[in-house]
């Protein structure tokens, strides 16, 4: 597993790994909670949580990093079925 930071913010990081099926993923960890995941094979983004403004900021940095559009909280809720 490889860990790196987006925008050098210590309170969020990305764990990049390949699972036992060979699928390549990157998980966004905001503080200690997995809040989003990107599947490199299918180019699919999943968002699991957008409770705070700080978490939304972290998610938007993650979305942009992987080429997705930034979202408001309402868009995150609608687009990712939260």
PDB file of N, CA, C and O in Angstrom:
ATOM      1  N   UNK A   1       0.848  -1.167   0.000  1.00  0.00           N
ATOM      2  CA  UNK A   1       0.000   0.000   0.000  1.00  0.00           C
ATOM      3  C   UNK A   1       0.899   1.237   0.000  1.00  0.00           C
ATOM      4  O   UNK A   1       1.916   1.276   0.659  1.00  0.00           O
ATOM      5  N   UNK A   2       0.470   2.221  -0.770  1.00  0.00           N
ATOM      6  CA  UNK A   2       1.175   3.490  -0.855  1.00  0.00           C
ATOM      7  C   UNK A   2       0.286   4.568  -0.243  1.00  0.00           C
ATOM      8  O   UNK A   2      -0.909   4.622  -0.527  1.00  0.00           O
ATOM      9  N   UNK A   3       0.822   5.419   0.597  1.00  0.00           N
ATOM     10  CA  UNK A   3       0.073   6.514   1.205  1.00  0.00           C
ATOM     11  C   UNK A   3       0.669   7.831   0.739  1.00  0.00           C
ATOM     12  O   UNK A   3       1.891   7.980   0.708  1.00  0.00           O
ATOM     13  N   UNK A   4      -0.210   8.767   0.361  1.00  0.00           N
ATOM     14  CA  UNK A   4       0.253  10.102   0.004  1.00  0.00           C
ATOM     15  C   UNK A   4      -0.783  11.133   0.426  1.00  0.00           C
ATOM     16  O   UNK A   4      -1.923  10.794   0.729  1.00  0.00           O
ATOM     17  N   UNK A   5      -0.359  12.377   0.447  1.00  0.00           N
ATOM     18  CA  UNK A   5      -1.211  13.478   0.901  1.00  0.00           C
ATOM     19  C   UNK A   5      -1.578  14.366  -0.280  1.00  0.00           C
ATOM     20  O   UNK A   5      -0.746  14.637  -1.135  1.00  0.00           O
ATOM     21  N   UNK A   6      -2.837  14.801  -0.304  1.00  0.00           N
ATOM     22  CA  UNK A   6      -3.295  15.736  -1.322  1.00  0.00           C
ATOM     23  C   UNK A   6      -3.130  17.139  -0.753  1.00  0.00           C
ATOM     24  O   UNK A   6      -3.559  17.411   0.367  1.00  0.00           O
ATOM     25  N   UNK A   7      -2.515  18.021  -1.511  1.00  0.00           N
ATOM     26  CA  UNK A   7      -2.292  19.405  -1.087  1.00  0.00           C
ATOM     27  C   UNK A   7      -1.525  19.493   0.227  1.00  0.00           C
ATOM     28  O   UNK A   7      -1.663  20.466   0.954  1.00  0.00           O
ATOM     29  N   UNK A   8      -0.762  18.448   0.547  1.00  0.00           N
ATOM     30  CA  UNK A   8       0.104  18.436   1.737  1.00  0.00           C
ATOM     31  C   UNK A   8      -0.656  18.733   3.032  1.00  0.00           C
ATOM     32  O   UNK A   8      -0.134  19.330   3.949  1.00  0.00           O
ATOM     33  N   UNK A   9      -1.913  18.321   3.097  1.00  0.00           N
ATOM     34  CA  UNK A   9      -2.716  18.497   4.309  1.00  0.00           C
ATOM     35  C   UNK A   9      -2.593  17.243   5.159  1.00  0.00           C
ATOM     36  O   UNK A   9      -2.957  16.158   4.729  1.00  0.00           O
ATOM     37  N   UNK A  10      -2.093  17.386   6.358  1.00  0.00           N
ATOM     38  CA  UNK A  10      -1.812  16.230   7.210  1.00  0.00           C
ATOM     39  C   UNK A  10      -3.069  15.528   7.704  1.00  0.00           C
ATOM     40  O   UNK A  10      -3.023  14.367   8.067  1.00  0.00           O
ATOM     41  N   UNK A  11      -4.218  16.211   7.708  1.00  0.00           N
ATOM     42  CA  UNK A  11      -5.418  15.576   8.261  1.00  0.00           C
ATOM     43  C   UNK A  11      -6.238  14.832   7.216  1.00  0.00           C
ATOM     44  O   UNK A  11      -7.338  14.398   7.492  1.00  0.00           O
ATOM     45  N   UNK A  12      -5.721  14.699   6.007  1.00  0.00           N
ATOM     46  CA  UNK A  12      -6.340  13.800   5.033  1.00  0.00           C
ATOM     47  C   UNK A  12      -5.247  13.191   4.180  1.00  0.00           C
ATOM     48  O   UNK A  12      -4.251  13.817   3.889  1.00  0.00           O
ATOM     49  N   UNK A  13      -5.429  11.944   3.854  1.00  0.00           N
ATOM     50  CA  UNK A  13      -4.443  11.262   3.022  1.00  0.00           C
ATOM     51  C   UNK A  13      -5.141  10.211   2.170  1.00  0.00           C
ATOM     52  O   UNK A  13      -6.303   9.895   2.369  1.00  0.00           O
ATOM     53  N   UNK A  14      -4.400   9.687   1.223  1.00  0.00           N
ATOM     54  CA  UNK A  14      -4.912   8.679   0.306  1.00  0.00           C
ATOM     55  C   UNK A  14      -4.094   7.407   0.488  1.00  0.00           C
ATOM     56  O   UNK A  14      -2.863   7.451   0.504  1.00  0.00           O
ATOM     57  N   UNK A  15      -4.795   6.290   0.655  1.00  0.00           N
ATOM     58  CA  UNK A  15      -4.164   4.974   0.655  1.00  0.00           C
ATOM     59  C   UNK A  15      -4.436   4.338  -0.701  1.00  0.00           C
ATOM     60  O   UNK A  15      -5.587   4.136  -1.069  1.00  0.00           O
ATOM     61  N   UNK A  16      -3.392   4.062  -1.440  1.00  0.00           N
ATOM     62  CA  UNK A  16      -3.523   3.449  -2.762  1.00  0.00           C
ATOM     63  C   UNK A  16      -3.103   1.990  -2.645  1.00  0.00           C
ATOM     64  O   UNK A  16      -2.047   1.688  -2.092  1.00  0.00           O
ATOM     65  N   UNK A  17      -3.934   1.089  -3.165  1.00  0.00           N
ATOM     66  CA  UNK A  17      -3.650  -0.334  -3.008  1.00  0.00           C
ATOM     67  C   UNK A  17      -4.308  -1.140  -4.116  1.00  0.00           C
ATOM     68  O   UNK A  17      -5.166  -0.646  -4.852  1.00  0.00           O
ATOM     69  N   UNK A  18      -3.909  -2.390  -4.226  1.00  0.00           N
ATOM     70  CA  UNK A  18      -4.524  -3.352  -5.139  1.00  0.00           C
ATOM     71  C   UNK A  18      -5.095  -4.469  -4.287  1.00  0.00           C
ATOM     72  O   UNK A  18      -4.398  -5.029  -3.441  1.00  0.00           O
ATOM     73  N   UNK A  19      -6.384  -4.783  -4.501  1.00  0.00           N
ATOM     74  CA  UNK A  19      -7.010  -5.830  -3.690  1.00  0.00           C
ATOM     75  C   UNK A  19      -6.669  -7.214  -4.229  1.00  0.00           C
ATOM     76  O   UNK A  19      -5.973  -7.360  -5.236  1.00  0.00           O
ATOM     77  N   UNK A  20      -7.177  -8.244  -3.580  1.00  0.00           N
ATOM     78  CA  UNK A  20      -6.837  -9.617  -3.947  1.00  0.00           C
ATOM     79  C   UNK A  20      -7.360 -10.013  -5.326  1.00  0.00           C
ATOM     80  O   UNK A  20      -6.853 -10.953  -5.936  1.00  0.00           O
ATOM     81  N   UNK A  21      -8.361  -9.281  -5.841  1.00  0.00           N
ATOM     82  CA  UNK A  21      -8.875  -9.543  -7.191  1.00  0.00           C
ATOM     83  C   UNK A  21      -8.084  -8.808  -8.270  1.00  0.00           C
ATOM     84  O   UNK A  21      -8.391  -8.909  -9.443  1.00  0.00           O
ATOM     85  N   UNK A  22      -7.103  -8.022  -7.868  1.00  0.00           N
ATOM     86  CA  UNK A  22      -6.281  -7.283  -8.810  1.00  0.00           C
ATOM     87  C   UNK A  22      -6.806  -5.903  -9.147  1.00  0.00           C
ATOM     88  O   UNK A  22      -6.247  -5.225 -10.001  1.00  0.00           O
ATOM     89  N   UNK A  23      -7.894  -5.487  -8.491  1.00  0.00           N
ATOM     90  CA  UNK A  23      -8.435  -4.154  -8.736  1.00  0.00           C
ATOM     91  C   UNK A  23      -7.615  -3.121  -7.975  1.00  0.00           C
ATOM     92  O   UNK A  23      -7.251  -3.317  -6.817  1.00  0.00           O
ATOM     93  N   UNK A  24      -7.355  -2.000  -8.627  1.00  0.00           N
ATOM     94  CA  UNK A  24      -6.516  -0.938  -8.076  1.00  0.00           C
ATOM     95  C   UNK A  24      -7.414   0.181  -7.545  1.00  0.00           C
ATOM     96  O   UNK A  24      -8.219   0.728  -8.283  1.00  0.00           O
ATOM     97  N   UNK A  25      -7.287   0.496  -6.274  1.00  0.00           N
ATOM     98  CA  UNK A  25      -8.129   1.490  -5.605  1.00  0.00           C
ATOM     99  C   UNK A  25      -7.287   2.548  -4.912  1.00  0.00           C
ATOM    100  O   UNK A  25      -6.145   2.294  -4.533  1.00  0.00           O
ATOM    101  N   UNK A  26      -7.914   3.711  -4.712  1.00  0.00           N
ATOM    102  CA  UNK A  26      -7.374   4.740  -3.834  1.00  0.00           C
ATOM    103  C   UNK A  26      -8.490   5.146  -2.890  1.00  0.00           C
ATOM    104  O   UNK A  26      -9.599   5.462  -3.342  1.00  0.00           O
ATOM    105  N   UNK A  27      -8.228   5.109  -1.603  1.00  0.00           N
ATOM    106  CA  UNK A  27      -9.208   5.505  -0.582  1.00  0.00           C
ATOM    107  C   UNK A  27      -8.791   6.826   0.033  1.00  0.00           C
ATOM    108  O   UNK A  27      -7.624   6.989   0.415  1.00  0.00           O
ATOM    109  N   UNK A  28      -9.742   7.755   0.158  1.00  0.00           N
ATOM    110  CA  UNK A  28      -9.494   9.006   0.841  1.00  0.00           C
ATOM    111  C   UNK A  28      -9.830   8.836   2.311  1.00  0.00           C
ATOM    112  O   UNK A  28     -10.947   8.447   2.660  1.00  0.00           O
ATOM    113  N   UNK A  29      -8.870   9.126   3.160  1.00  0.00           N
ATOM    114  CA  UNK A  29      -9.055   9.068   4.600  1.00  0.00           C
ATOM    115  C   UNK A  29      -9.060  10.502   5.119  1.00  0.00           C
ATOM    116  O   UNK A  29      -8.070  11.221   4.969  1.00  0.00           O
ATOM    117  N   UNK A  30     -10.187  10.913   5.679  1.00  0.00           N
ATOM    118  CA  UNK A  30     -10.304  12.234   6.280  1.00  0.00           C
ATOM    119  C   UNK A  30     -10.255  12.038   7.790  1.00  0.00           C
ATOM    120  O   UNK A  30     -11.143  11.395   8.359  1.00  0.00           O
ATOM    121  N   UNK A  31      -9.204  12.556   8.397  1.00  0.00           N
ATOM    122  CA  UNK A  31      -8.902  12.274   9.799  1.00  0.00           C
ATOM    123  C   UNK A  31      -8.740  10.763   9.940  1.00  0.00           C
ATOM    124  O   UNK A  31      -7.744  10.233   9.490  1.00  0.00           O
ATOM    125  N   UNK A  32      -9.674  10.017  10.474  1.00  0.00           N
ATOM    126  CA  UNK A  32      -9.508   8.560  10.605  1.00  0.00           C
ATOM    127  C   UNK A  32     -10.599   7.780   9.877  1.00  0.00           C
ATOM    128  O   UNK A  32     -10.699   6.569  10.038  1.00  0.00           O
ATOM    129  N   UNK A  33     -11.404   8.451   9.053  1.00  0.00           N
ATOM    130  CA  UNK A  33     -12.552   7.816   8.412  1.00  0.00           C
ATOM    131  C   UNK A  33     -12.389   7.760   6.893  1.00  0.00           C
ATOM    132  O   UNK A  33     -12.027   8.762   6.274  1.00  0.00           O
ATOM    133  N   UNK A  34     -12.665   6.585   6.314  1.00  0.00           N
ATOM    134  CA  UNK A  34     -12.673   6.468   4.847  1.00  0.00           C
ATOM    135  C   UNK A  34     -13.934   7.172   4.342  1.00  0.00           C
ATOM    136  O   UNK A  34     -15.045   6.773   4.669  1.00  0.00           O
ATOM    137  N   UNK A  35     -13.768   8.213   3.535  1.00  0.00           N
ATOM    138  CA  UNK A  35     -14.913   8.997   3.076  1.00  0.00           C
ATOM    139  C   UNK A  35     -15.147   8.889   1.576  1.00  0.00           C
ATOM    140  O   UNK A  35     -16.227   9.241   1.090  1.00  0.00           O
ATOM    141  N   UNK A  36     -14.171   8.391   0.831  1.00  0.00           N
ATOM    142  CA  UNK A  36     -14.339   8.247  -0.617  1.00  0.00           C
ATOM    143  C   UNK A  36     -13.353   7.205  -1.129  1.00  0.00           C
ATOM    144  O   UNK A  36     -12.340   6.917  -0.483  1.00  0.00           O
ATOM    145  N   UNK A  37     -13.676   6.660  -2.304  1.00  0.00           N
ATOM    146  CA  UNK A  37     -12.817   5.662  -2.916  1.00  0.00           C
ATOM    147  C   UNK A  37     -12.869   5.809  -4.433  1.00  0.00           C
ATOM    148  O   UNK A  37     -13.923   6.097  -4.998  1.00  0.00           O
ATOM    149  N   UNK A  38     -11.729   5.620  -5.066  1.00  0.00           N
ATOM    150  CA  UNK A  38     -11.638   5.686  -6.528  1.00  0.00           C
ATOM    151  C   UNK A  38     -11.142   4.353  -7.055  1.00  0.00           C
ATOM    152  O   UNK A  38     -10.113   3.839  -6.607  1.00  0.00           O
ATOM    153  N   UNK A  39     -11.883   3.778  -8.020  1.00  0.00           N
ATOM    154  CA  UNK A  39     -11.493   2.531  -8.664  1.00  0.00           C
ATOM    155  C   UNK A  39     -10.774   2.893  -9.964  1.00  0.00           C
ATOM    156  O   UNK A  39     -11.389   3.410 -10.898  1.00  0.00           O
ATOM    157  N   UNK A  40      -9.486   2.648 -10.031  1.00  0.00           N
ATOM    158  CA  UNK A  40      -8.678   3.014 -11.193  1.00  0.00           C
ATOM    159  C   UNK A  40      -9.058   2.206 -12.431  1.00  0.00           C
ATOM    160  O   UNK A  40      -8.946   2.710 -13.546  1.00  0.00           O
ATOM    161  N   UNK A  41      -9.499   0.987 -12.251  1.00  0.00           N
ATOM    162  CA  UNK A  41      -9.839   0.119 -13.382  1.00  0.00           C
ATOM    163  C   UNK A  41     -11.123   0.577 -14.081  1.00  0.00           C
ATOM    164  O   UNK A  41     -11.183   0.617 -15.310  1.00  0.00           O
ATOM    165  N   UNK A  42     -12.145   0.931 -13.294  1.00  0.00           N
ATOM    166  CA  UNK A  42     -13.439   1.301 -13.878  1.00  0.00           C
ATOM    167  C   UNK A  42     -13.656   2.808 -13.949  1.00  0.00           C
ATOM    168  O   UNK A  42     -14.670   3.256 -14.479  1.00  0.00           O
ATOM    169  N   UNK A  43     -12.719   3.592 -13.405  1.00  0.00           N
ATOM    170  CA  UNK A  43     -12.837   5.053 -13.340  1.00  0.00           C
ATOM    171  C   UNK A  43     -14.097   5.480 -12.595  1.00  0.00           C
ATOM    172  O   UNK A  43     -14.749   6.445 -12.962  1.00  0.00           O
ATOM    173  N   UNK A  44     -14.440   4.745 -11.534  1.00  0.00           N
ATOM    174  CA  UNK A  44     -15.626   5.051 -10.734  1.00  0.00           C
ATOM    175  C   UNK A  44     -15.215   5.630  -9.383  1.00  0.00           C
ATOM    176  O   UNK A  44     -14.304   5.126  -8.741  1.00  0.00           O
ATOM    177  N   UNK A  45     -15.937   6.660  -8.996  1.00  0.00           N
ATOM    178  CA  UNK A  45     -15.723   7.304  -7.710  1.00  0.00           C
ATOM    179  C   UNK A  45     -16.889   6.943  -6.803  1.00  0.00           C
ATOM    180  O   UNK A  45     -18.049   6.963  -7.228  1.00  0.00           O
ATOM    181  N   UNK A  46     -16.600   6.631  -5.549  1.00  0.00           N
ATOM    182  CA  UNK A  46     -17.620   6.385  -4.526  1.00  0.00           C
ATOM    183  C   UNK A  46     -17.367   7.349  -3.379  1.00  0.00           C
ATOM    184  O   UNK A  46     -16.220   7.566  -2.995  1.00  0.00           O
ATOM    185  N   UNK A  47     -18.442   7.922  -2.854  1.00  0.00           N
ATOM    186  CA  UNK A  47     -18.349   8.807  -1.697  1.00  0.00           C
ATOM    187  C   UNK A  47     -19.238   8.222  -0.615  1.00  0.00           C
ATOM    188  O   UNK A  47     -20.369   7.827  -0.882  1.00  0.00           O
ATOM    189  N   UNK A  48     -18.724   8.135   0.613  1.00  0.00           N
ATOM    190  CA  UNK A  48     -19.437   7.472   1.696  1.00  0.00           C
ATOM    191  C   UNK A  48     -19.938   8.422   2.780  1.00  0.00           C
ATOM    192  O   UNK A  48     -20.802   8.058   3.560  1.00  0.00           O
ATOM    193  N   UNK A  49     -19.359   9.608   2.850  1.00  0.00           N
ATOM    194  CA  UNK A  49     -19.670  10.478   3.969  1.00  0.00           C
ATOM    195  C   UNK A  49     -19.312  11.910   3.598  1.00  0.00           C
ATOM    196  O   UNK A  49     -18.254  12.153   3.043  1.00  0.00           O
ATOM    197  N   UNK A  50     -20.192  12.850   3.905  1.00  0.00           N
ATOM    198  CA  UNK A  50     -19.876  14.277   3.683  1.00  0.00           C
ATOM    199  C   UNK A  50     -20.510  15.112   4.783  1.00  0.00           C
ATOM    200  O   UNK A  50     -21.240  16.051   4.546  1.00  0.00           O
ATOM    201  N   UNK A  51     -20.220  14.758   6.021  1.00  0.00           N
ATOM    202  CA  UNK A  51     -20.864  15.379   7.175  1.00  0.00           C
ATOM    203  C   UNK A  51     -20.410  16.802   7.453  1.00  0.00           C
ATOM    204  O   UNK A  51     -21.219  17.656   7.775  1.00  0.00           O
ATOM    205  N   UNK A  52     -19.139  17.081   7.345  1.00  0.00           N
ATOM    206  CA  UNK A  52     -18.642  18.398   7.741  1.00  0.00           C
ATOM    207  C   UNK A  52     -18.095  19.163   6.542  1.00  0.00           C
ATOM    208  O   UNK A  52     -17.777  18.583   5.502  1.00  0.00           O
ATOM    209  N   UNK A  53     -17.957  20.462   6.708  1.00  0.00           N
ATOM    210  CA  UNK A  53     -17.380  21.302   5.658  1.00  0.00           C
ATOM    211  C   UNK A  53     -15.939  20.891   5.375  1.00  0.00           C
ATOM    212  O   UNK A  53     -15.498  20.917   4.223  1.00  0.00           O
ATOM    213  N   UNK A  54     -15.213  20.497   6.409  1.00  0.00           N
ATOM    214  CA  UNK A  54     -13.834  20.062   6.218  1.00  0.00           C
ATOM    215  C   UNK A  54     -13.782  18.778   5.394  1.00  0.00           C
ATOM    216  O   UNK A  54     -12.965  18.659   4.478  1.00  0.00           O
ATOM    217  N   UNK A  55     -14.655  17.834   5.693  1.00  0.00           N
ATOM    218  CA  UNK A  55     -14.709  16.588   4.917  1.00  0.00           C
ATOM    219  C   UNK A  55     -15.075  16.871   3.465  1.00  0.00           C
ATOM    220  O   UNK A  55     -14.497  16.285   2.551  1.00  0.00           O
ATOM    221  N   UNK A  56     -16.009  17.781   3.236  1.00  0.00           N
ATOM    222  CA  UNK A  56     -16.394  18.147   1.868  1.00  0.00           C
ATOM    223  C   UNK A  56     -15.192  18.748   1.130  1.00  0.00           C
ATOM    224  O   UNK A  56     -14.950  18.434  -0.039  1.00  0.00           O
ATOM    225  N   UNK A  57     -14.423  19.561   1.815  1.00  0.00           N
ATOM    226  CA  UNK A  57     -13.204  20.135   1.224  1.00  0.00           C
ATOM    227  C   UNK A  57     -12.235  19.015   0.843  1.00  0.00           C
ATOM    228  O   UNK A  57     -11.676  19.014  -0.258  1.00  0.00           O
ATOM    229  N   UNK A  58     -12.032  18.053   1.726  1.00  0.00           N
ATOM    230  CA  UNK A  58     -11.135  16.928   1.440  1.00  0.00           C
ATOM    231  C   UNK A  58     -11.640  16.129   0.238  1.00  0.00           C
ATOM    232  O   UNK A  58     -10.860  15.757  -0.636  1.00  0.00           O
ATOM    233  N   UNK A  59     -12.947  15.862   0.209  1.00  0.00           N
ATOM    234  CA  UNK A  59     -13.533  15.095  -0.898  1.00  0.00           C
ATOM    235  C   UNK A  59     -13.353  15.844  -2.214  1.00  0.00           C
ATOM    236  O   UNK A  59     -12.988  15.249  -3.237  1.00  0.00           O
ATOM    237  N   UNK A  60     -13.585  17.147  -2.217  1.00  0.00           N
ATOM    238  CA  UNK A  60     -13.420  17.917  -3.449  1.00  0.00           C
ATOM    239  C   UNK A  60     -11.978  17.926  -3.931  1.00  0.00           C
ATOM    240  O   UNK A  60     -11.724  17.845  -5.140  1.00  0.00           O
ATOM    241  N   UNK A  61     -11.015  17.982  -3.019  1.00  0.00           N
ATOM    242  CA  UNK A  61      -9.612  17.864  -3.414  1.00  0.00           C
ATOM    243  C   UNK A  61      -9.348  16.508  -4.053  1.00  0.00           C
ATOM    244  O   UNK A  61      -8.639  16.403  -5.056  1.00  0.00           O
ATOM    245  N   UNK A  62      -9.923  15.462  -3.494  1.00  0.00           N
ATOM    246  CA  UNK A  62      -9.791  14.095  -4.008  1.00  0.00           C
ATOM    247  C   UNK A  62     -10.445  13.979  -5.384  1.00  0.00           C
ATOM    248  O   UNK A  62      -9.850  13.420  -6.313  1.00  0.00           O
ATOM    249  N   UNK A  63     -11.659  14.501  -5.526  1.00  0.00           N
ATOM    250  CA  UNK A  63     -12.355  14.476  -6.818  1.00  0.00           C
ATOM    251  C   UNK A  63     -11.509  15.162  -7.890  1.00  0.00           C
ATOM    252  O   UNK A  63     -11.297  14.607  -8.981  1.00  0.00           O
ATOM    253  N   UNK A  64     -11.035  16.353  -7.600  1.00  0.00           N
ATOM    254  CA  UNK A  64     -10.222  17.098  -8.561  1.00  0.00           C
ATOM    255  C   UNK A  64      -8.929  16.363  -8.901  1.00  0.00           C
ATOM    256  O   UNK A  64      -8.519  16.329 -10.060  1.00  0.00           O
ATOM    257  N   UNK A  65      -8.307  15.771  -7.899  1.00  0.00           N
ATOM    258  CA  UNK A  65      -7.049  15.052  -8.106  1.00  0.00           C
ATOM    259  C   UNK A  65      -7.213  13.949  -9.153  1.00  0.00           C
ATOM    260  O   UNK A  65      -6.323  13.711  -9.956  1.00  0.00           O
ATOM    261  N   UNK A  66      -8.384  13.290  -9.151  1.00  0.00           N
ATOM    262  CA  UNK A  66      -8.636  12.197 -10.094  1.00  0.00           C
ATOM    263  C   UNK A  66      -9.452  12.631 -11.307  1.00  0.00           C
ATOM    264  O   UNK A  66      -9.957  11.795 -12.053  1.00  0.00           O
ATOM    265  N   UNK A  67      -9.590  13.944 -11.527  1.00  0.00           N
ATOM    266  CA  UNK A  67     -10.207  14.442 -12.756  1.00  0.00           C
ATOM    267  C   UNK A  67     -11.712  14.587 -12.722  1.00  0.00           C
ATOM    268  O   UNK A  67     -12.330  14.750 -13.777  1.00  0.00           O
ATOM    269  N   UNK A  68     -12.310  14.534 -11.552  1.00  0.00           N
ATOM    270  CA  UNK A  68     -13.758  14.715 -11.416  1.00  0.00           C
ATOM    271  C   UNK A  68     -14.049  16.169 -11.043  1.00  0.00           C
ATOM    272  O   UNK A  68     -13.187  16.880 -10.533  1.00  0.00           O
ATOM    273  N   UNK A  69     -15.289  16.598 -11.284  1.00  0.00           N
ATOM    274  CA  UNK A  69     -15.698  17.954 -10.934  1.00  0.00           C
ATOM    275  C   UNK A  69     -15.924  18.090  -9.436  1.00  0.00           C
ATOM    276  O   UNK A  69     -16.403  17.161  -8.785  1.00  0.00           O
ATOM    277  N   UNK A  70     -15.622  19.282  -8.914  1.00  0.00           N
ATOM    278  CA  UNK A  70     -15.935  19.600  -7.521  1.00  0.00           C
ATOM    279  C   UNK A  70     -17.448  19.624  -7.352  1.00  0.00           C
ATOM    280  O   UNK A  70     -18.180  19.870  -8.299  1.00  0.00           O
ATOM    281  N   UNK A  71     -17.926  19.369  -6.145  1.00  0.00           N
ATOM    282  CA  UNK A  71     -19.365  19.313  -5.864  1.00  0.00           C
ATOM    283  C   UNK A  71     -19.701  20.076  -4.594  1.00  0.00           C
ATOM    284  O   UNK A  71     -18.907  20.112  -3.661  1.00  0.00           O
ATOM    285  N   UNK A  72     -20.907  20.615  -4.566  1.00  0.00           N
ATOM    286  CA  UNK A  72     -21.444  21.151  -3.321  1.00  0.00           C
ATOM    287  C   UNK A  72     -21.906  19.973  -2.478  1.00  0.00           C
ATOM    288  O   UNK A  72     -21.986  18.830  -2.968  1.00  0.00           O
ATOM    289  N   UNK A  73     -22.263  20.218  -1.234  1.00  0.00           N
ATOM    290  CA  UNK A  73     -22.775  19.141  -0.384  1.00  0.00           C
ATOM    291  C   UNK A  73     -24.022  18.522  -1.008  1.00  0.00           C
ATOM    292  O   UNK A  73     -24.160  17.298  -1.056  1.00  0.00           O
ATOM    293  N   UNK A  74     -24.917  19.357  -1.517  1.00  0.00           N
ATOM    294  CA  UNK A  74     -26.150  18.857  -2.142  1.00  0.00           C
ATOM    295  C   UNK A  74     -25.825  17.981  -3.357  1.00  0.00           C
ATOM    296  O   UNK A  74     -26.428  16.921  -3.539  1.00  0.00           O
ATOM    297  N   UNK A  75     -24.862  18.398  -4.167  1.00  0.00           N
ATOM    298  CA  UNK A  75     -24.464  17.599  -5.334  1.00  0.00           C
ATOM    299  C   UNK A  75     -23.844  16.272  -4.910  1.00  0.00           C
ATOM    300  O   UNK A  75     -24.084  15.232  -5.536  1.00  0.00           O
ATOM    301  N   UNK A  76     -23.020  16.294  -3.859  1.00  0.00           N
ATOM    302  CA  UNK A  76     -22.446  15.044  -3.362  1.00  0.00           C
ATOM    303  C   UNK A  76     -23.539  14.080  -2.932  1.00  0.00           C
ATOM    304  O   UNK A  76     -23.509  12.896  -3.264  1.00  0.00           O
ATOM    305  N   UNK A  77     -24.518  14.605  -2.194  1.00  0.00           N
ATOM    306  CA  UNK A  77     -25.639  13.777  -1.728  1.00  0.00           C
ATOM    307  C   UNK A  77     -26.402  13.186  -2.900  1.00  0.00           C
ATOM    308  O   UNK A  77     -26.700  11.986  -2.939  1.00  0.00           O
ATOM    309  N   UNK A  78     -26.690  14.006  -3.905  1.00  0.00           N
ATOM    310  CA  UNK A  78     -27.459  13.548  -5.075  1.00  0.00           C
ATOM    311  C   UNK A  78     -26.642  12.636  -5.983  1.00  0.00           C
ATOM    312  O   UNK A  78     -27.132  11.603  -6.429  1.00  0.00           O
ATOM    313  N   UNK A  79     -25.403  13.028  -6.277  1.00  0.00           N
ATOM    314  CA  UNK A  79     -24.591  12.272  -7.227  1.00  0.00           C
ATOM    315  C   UNK A  79     -24.085  10.939  -6.687  1.00  0.00           C
ATOM    316  O   UNK A  79     -23.840  10.009  -7.455  1.00  0.00           O
ATOM    317  N   UNK A  80     -23.916  10.853  -5.376  1.00  0.00           N
ATOM    318  CA  UNK A  80     -23.327   9.653  -4.785  1.00  0.00           C
ATOM    319  C   UNK A  80     -24.292   8.939  -3.828  1.00  0.00           C
ATOM    320  O   UNK A  80     -23.867   8.113  -3.009  1.00  0.00           O
ATOM    321  N   UNK A  81     -25.575   9.260  -3.957  1.00  0.00           N
ATOM    322  CA  UNK A  81     -26.633   8.567  -3.199  1.00  0.00           C
ATOM    323  C   UNK A  81     -26.359   8.509  -1.705  1.00  0.00           C
ATOM    324  O   UNK A  81     -26.495   7.458  -1.072  1.00  0.00           O
ATOM    325  N   UNK A  82     -26.009   9.631  -1.137  1.00  0.00           N
ATOM    326  CA  UNK A  82     -25.746   9.679   0.316  1.00  0.00           C
ATOM    327  C   UNK A  82     -27.008   9.937   1.081  1.00  0.00           C
ATOM    328  O   UNK A  82     -27.916  10.535   0.665  1.00  0.00           O
TER     329      UNK A  82
END
